């Protein structure tokens, strides 16, 4: 992606010469606002309306919850690009977390569309939340170790 600053100087977002506060970095951050807004819209829509729809509410909730979480993962694509995002998702440190997140997405949608099982859909939504939390913690240095130690102390 090309962008131009106030002085007319052009640069690329993937070049290292502009620094973190450069205009290309700001443009990338501005573009990131789209998917989180879509995620927020999905969460508001599902939380307030869809659970109260007779007979199909929980299915709709599961579908919108999954699509909202997919949008939230996709929001970082604008900052680092799709290929770098995929490479980072499947690095050895977060490979299991990524597989669990994708598996939970698939199982939630399967339980809503093909199996028509409300209980499974709700369980997979909860598992999605846990898997996404673990996946997100993998991007913060030593965060998963801190969570493990915290649970070890709490459960001991």
CSV table of C-alpha atoms in Angstrom, one decimal:
chain,number,residue,atom,x,y,z
A,1,UNK,CA,0.0,0.0,0.0
A,2,UNK,CA,1.3,3.4,-0.9
A,3,UNK,CA,0.6,6.6,1.1
A,4,UNK,CA,1.7,10.2,0.9
A,5,UNK,CA,2.4,12.4,3.9
A,6,UNK,CA,1.8,16.2,4.1
A,7,UNK,CA,5.1,17.1,2.4
A,8,UNK,CA,4.3,14.9,-0.6
A,9,UNK,CA,6.8,12.2,0.3
A,10,UNK,CA,5.7,8.8,-0.7
A,11,UNK,CA,6.4,5.6,1.1
A,12,UNK,CA,5.2,2.0,1.6
A,13,UNK,CA,3.7,0.5,4.7
A,14,UNK,CA,6.0,-2.4,4.5
A,15,UNK,CA,9.2,-0.3,4.3
A,16,UNK,CA,11.0,0.3,7.5
A,17,UNK,CA,12.0,3.9,6.9
A,18,UNK,CA,9.0,5.7,8.2
A,19,UNK,CA,9.0,4.6,11.8
A,20,UNK,CA,6.0,3.7,14.0
A,21,UNK,CA,4.4,7.1,13.9
A,22,UNK,CA,4.7,7.7,10.2
A,23,UNK,CA,1.7,8.4,8.0
A,24,UNK,CA,1.6,4.9,6.5
A,25,UNK,CA,1.3,3.4,10.0
A,26,UNK,CA,-1.5,5.8,10.8
A,27,UNK,CA,-3.3,4.9,7.6
A,28,UNK,CA,-3.0,1.2,8.5
A,29,UNK,CA,-4.4,1.9,12.0
A,30,UNK,CA,-7.3,3.8,10.4
A,31,UNK,CA,-8.1,0.9,8.1
A,32,UNK,CA,-8.1,-1.5,11.0
A,33,UNK,CA,-11.2,0.2,12.4
A,34,UNK,CA,-13.5,-1.5,9.9
A,35,UNK,CA,-13.5,-5.1,11.1
A,36,UNK,CA,-13.7,-4.2,14.8
A,37,UNK,CA,-16.7,-2.1,14.0
A,38,UNK,CA,-18.2,-5.1,12.2
A,39,UNK,CA,-17.4,-7.3,15.2
A,40,UNK,CA,-19.0,-4.8,17.6
A,41,UNK,CA,-22.1,-4.6,15.4
A,42,UNK,CA,-22.3,-8.4,15.3
A,43,UNK,CA,-22.0,-8.6,19.1
A,44,UNK,CA,-24.6,-5.9,19.8
A,45,UNK,CA,-27.0,-7.4,17.3
A,46,UNK,CA,-26.6,-10.9,18.6
A,47,UNK,CA,-26.6,-10.0,22.2
A,48,UNK,CA,-29.7,-7.9,22.3
A,49,UNK,CA,-31.9,-9.4,19.7
A,50,UNK,CA,-31.0,-12.8,18.5
A,51,UNK,CA,-31.2,-14.8,21.7
A,52,UNK,CA,-34.9,-13.8,22.1
A,53,UNK,CA,-36.0,-15.0,18.6
A,54,UNK,CA,-38.2,-18.0,19.1
A,55,UNK,CA,-36.9,-21.4,18.0
A,56,UNK,CA,-33.9,-20.0,15.9
A,57,UNK,CA,-32.4,-17.5,18.4
A,58,UNK,CA,-29.6,-19.6,19.7
A,59,UNK,CA,-28.6,-20.8,16.2
A,60,UNK,CA,-28.5,-17.2,15.0
A,61,UNK,CA,-26.5,-16.2,18.1
A,62,UNK,CA,-23.9,-18.9,17.3
A,63,UNK,CA,-23.6,-17.9,13.7
A,64,UNK,CA,-23.2,-14.2,14.4
A,65,UNK,CA,-20.8,-14.9,17.4
A,66,UNK,CA,-18.6,-16.9,15.0
A,67,UNK,CA,-18.6,-14.3,12.3
A,68,UNK,CA,-17.9,-11.6,14.8
A,69,UNK,CA,-14.8,-13.5,16.1
A,70,UNK,CA,-13.7,-14.1,12.5
A,71,UNK,CA,-13.9,-10.4,11.9
A,72,UNK,CA,-11.9,-9.7,15.1
A,73,UNK,CA,-9.1,-12.0,13.9
A,74,UNK,CA,-9.2,-10.5,10.5
A,75,UNK,CA,-8.9,-7.0,11.9
A,76,UNK,CA,-5.1,-7.4,12.2
A,77,UNK,CA,-4.8,-8.2,8.5
A,78,UNK,CA,-4.8,-4.5,7.8
A,79,UNK,CA,-1.8,-3.9,10.1
A,80,UNK,CA,0.5,-6.7,8.9
A,81,UNK,CA,-1.0,-8.0,5.6
A,82,UNK,CA,-2.7,-11.3,5.0
A,83,UNK,CA,0.4,-13.4,4.3
A,84,UNK,CA,2.2,-12.2,7.3
A,85,UNK,CA,-0.9,-12.8,9.4
A,86,UNK,CA,-1.2,-16.3,8.2
A,87,UNK,CA,2.5,-17.0,8.8
A,88,UNK,CA,2.2,-15.7,12.4
A,89,UNK,CA,-1.0,-17.6,13.0
A,90,UNK,CA,0.8,-20.9,12.2
A,91,UNK,CA,4.1,-20.3,14.0
A,92,UNK,CA,5.0,-23.1,16.3
A,93,UNK,CA,4.3,-21.0,19.4
A,94,UNK,CA,0.6,-20.6,18.5
A,95,UNK,CA,-0.1,-23.5,16.1
A,96,UNK,CA,-2.2,-25.5,18.6
A,97,UNK,CA,-4.1,-22.3,19.6
A,98,UNK,CA,-4.8,-21.5,16.0
A,99,UNK,CA,-6.0,-25.0,15.2
A,100,UNK,CA,-8.3,-24.9,18.3
A,101,UNK,CA,-9.8,-21.6,17.2
A,102,UNK,CA,-10.4,-22.7,13.7
A,103,UNK,CA,-11.8,-26.0,14.9
A,104,UNK,CA,-14.2,-24.2,17.3
A,105,UNK,CA,-15.4,-21.9,14.5
A,106,UNK,CA,-16.1,-25.0,12.3
A,107,UNK,CA,-17.8,-27.0,15.0
A,108,UNK,CA,-20.0,-24.0,16.1
A,109,UNK,CA,-21.2,-23.5,12.5
A,110,UNK,CA,-21.7,-27.3,12.1
A,111,UNK,CA,-23.8,-27.5,15.3
A,112,UNK,CA,-25.9,-24.6,14.1
A,113,UNK,CA,-26.5,-25.5,10.5
A,114,UNK,CA,-26.2,-29.3,10.1
A,115,UNK,CA,-26.6,-30.9,13.5
A,116,UNK,CA,-29.3,-28.4,14.8
A,117,UNK,CA,-28.2,-28.9,18.3
A,118,UNK,CA,-28.6,-25.8,20.5
A,119,UNK,CA,-26.6,-27.2,23.4
A,120,UNK,CA,-23.6,-28.0,21.3
A,121,UNK,CA,-23.7,-24.6,19.6
A,122,UNK,CA,-23.7,-22.9,23.0
A,123,UNK,CA,-20.8,-25.1,24.3
A,124,UNK,CA,-18.8,-24.4,21.1
A,125,UNK,CA,-19.4,-20.6,21.6
A,126,UNK,CA,-17.9,-20.9,25.1
A,127,UNK,CA,-15.0,-22.9,23.8
A,128,UNK,CA,-14.5,-20.3,21.0
A,129,UNK,CA,-14.2,-17.6,23.6
A,130,UNK,CA,-11.6,-19.7,25.6
A,131,UNK,CA,-9.6,-20.6,22.5
A,132,UNK,CA,-9.6,-17.0,21.2
A,133,UNK,CA,-8.3,-15.8,24.6
A,134,UNK,CA,-5.5,-18.4,24.6
A,135,UNK,CA,-4.7,-17.5,20.9
A,136,UNK,CA,-4.6,-13.7,21.8
A,137,UNK,CA,-2.4,-14.3,24.8
A,138,UNK,CA,0.2,-16.0,22.5
A,139,UNK,CA,1.0,-12.6,21.0
A,140,UNK,CA,1.9,-11.1,24.4
A,141,UNK,CA,5.3,-12.3,25.7
A,142,UNK,CA,5.1,-14.5,28.8
A,143,UNK,CA,1.3,-13.9,29.0
A,144,UNK,CA,0.4,-17.6,28.7
A,145,UNK,CA,3.0,-18.5,31.3
A,146,UNK,CA,1.6,-15.9,33.7
A,147,UNK,CA,-1.9,-17.2,33.2
A,148,UNK,CA,-0.7,-20.8,33.8
A,149,UNK,CA,1.0,-19.7,37.0
A,150,UNK,CA,-2.1,-17.8,38.2
A,151,UNK,CA,-4.3,-20.8,37.7
A,152,UNK,CA,-1.8,-23.1,39.4
A,153,UNK,CA,-1.8,-20.8,42.4
A,154,UNK,CA,-5.6,-20.5,42.5
A,155,UNK,CA,-6.2,-24.2,42.2
A,156,UNK,CA,-3.4,-25.3,44.6
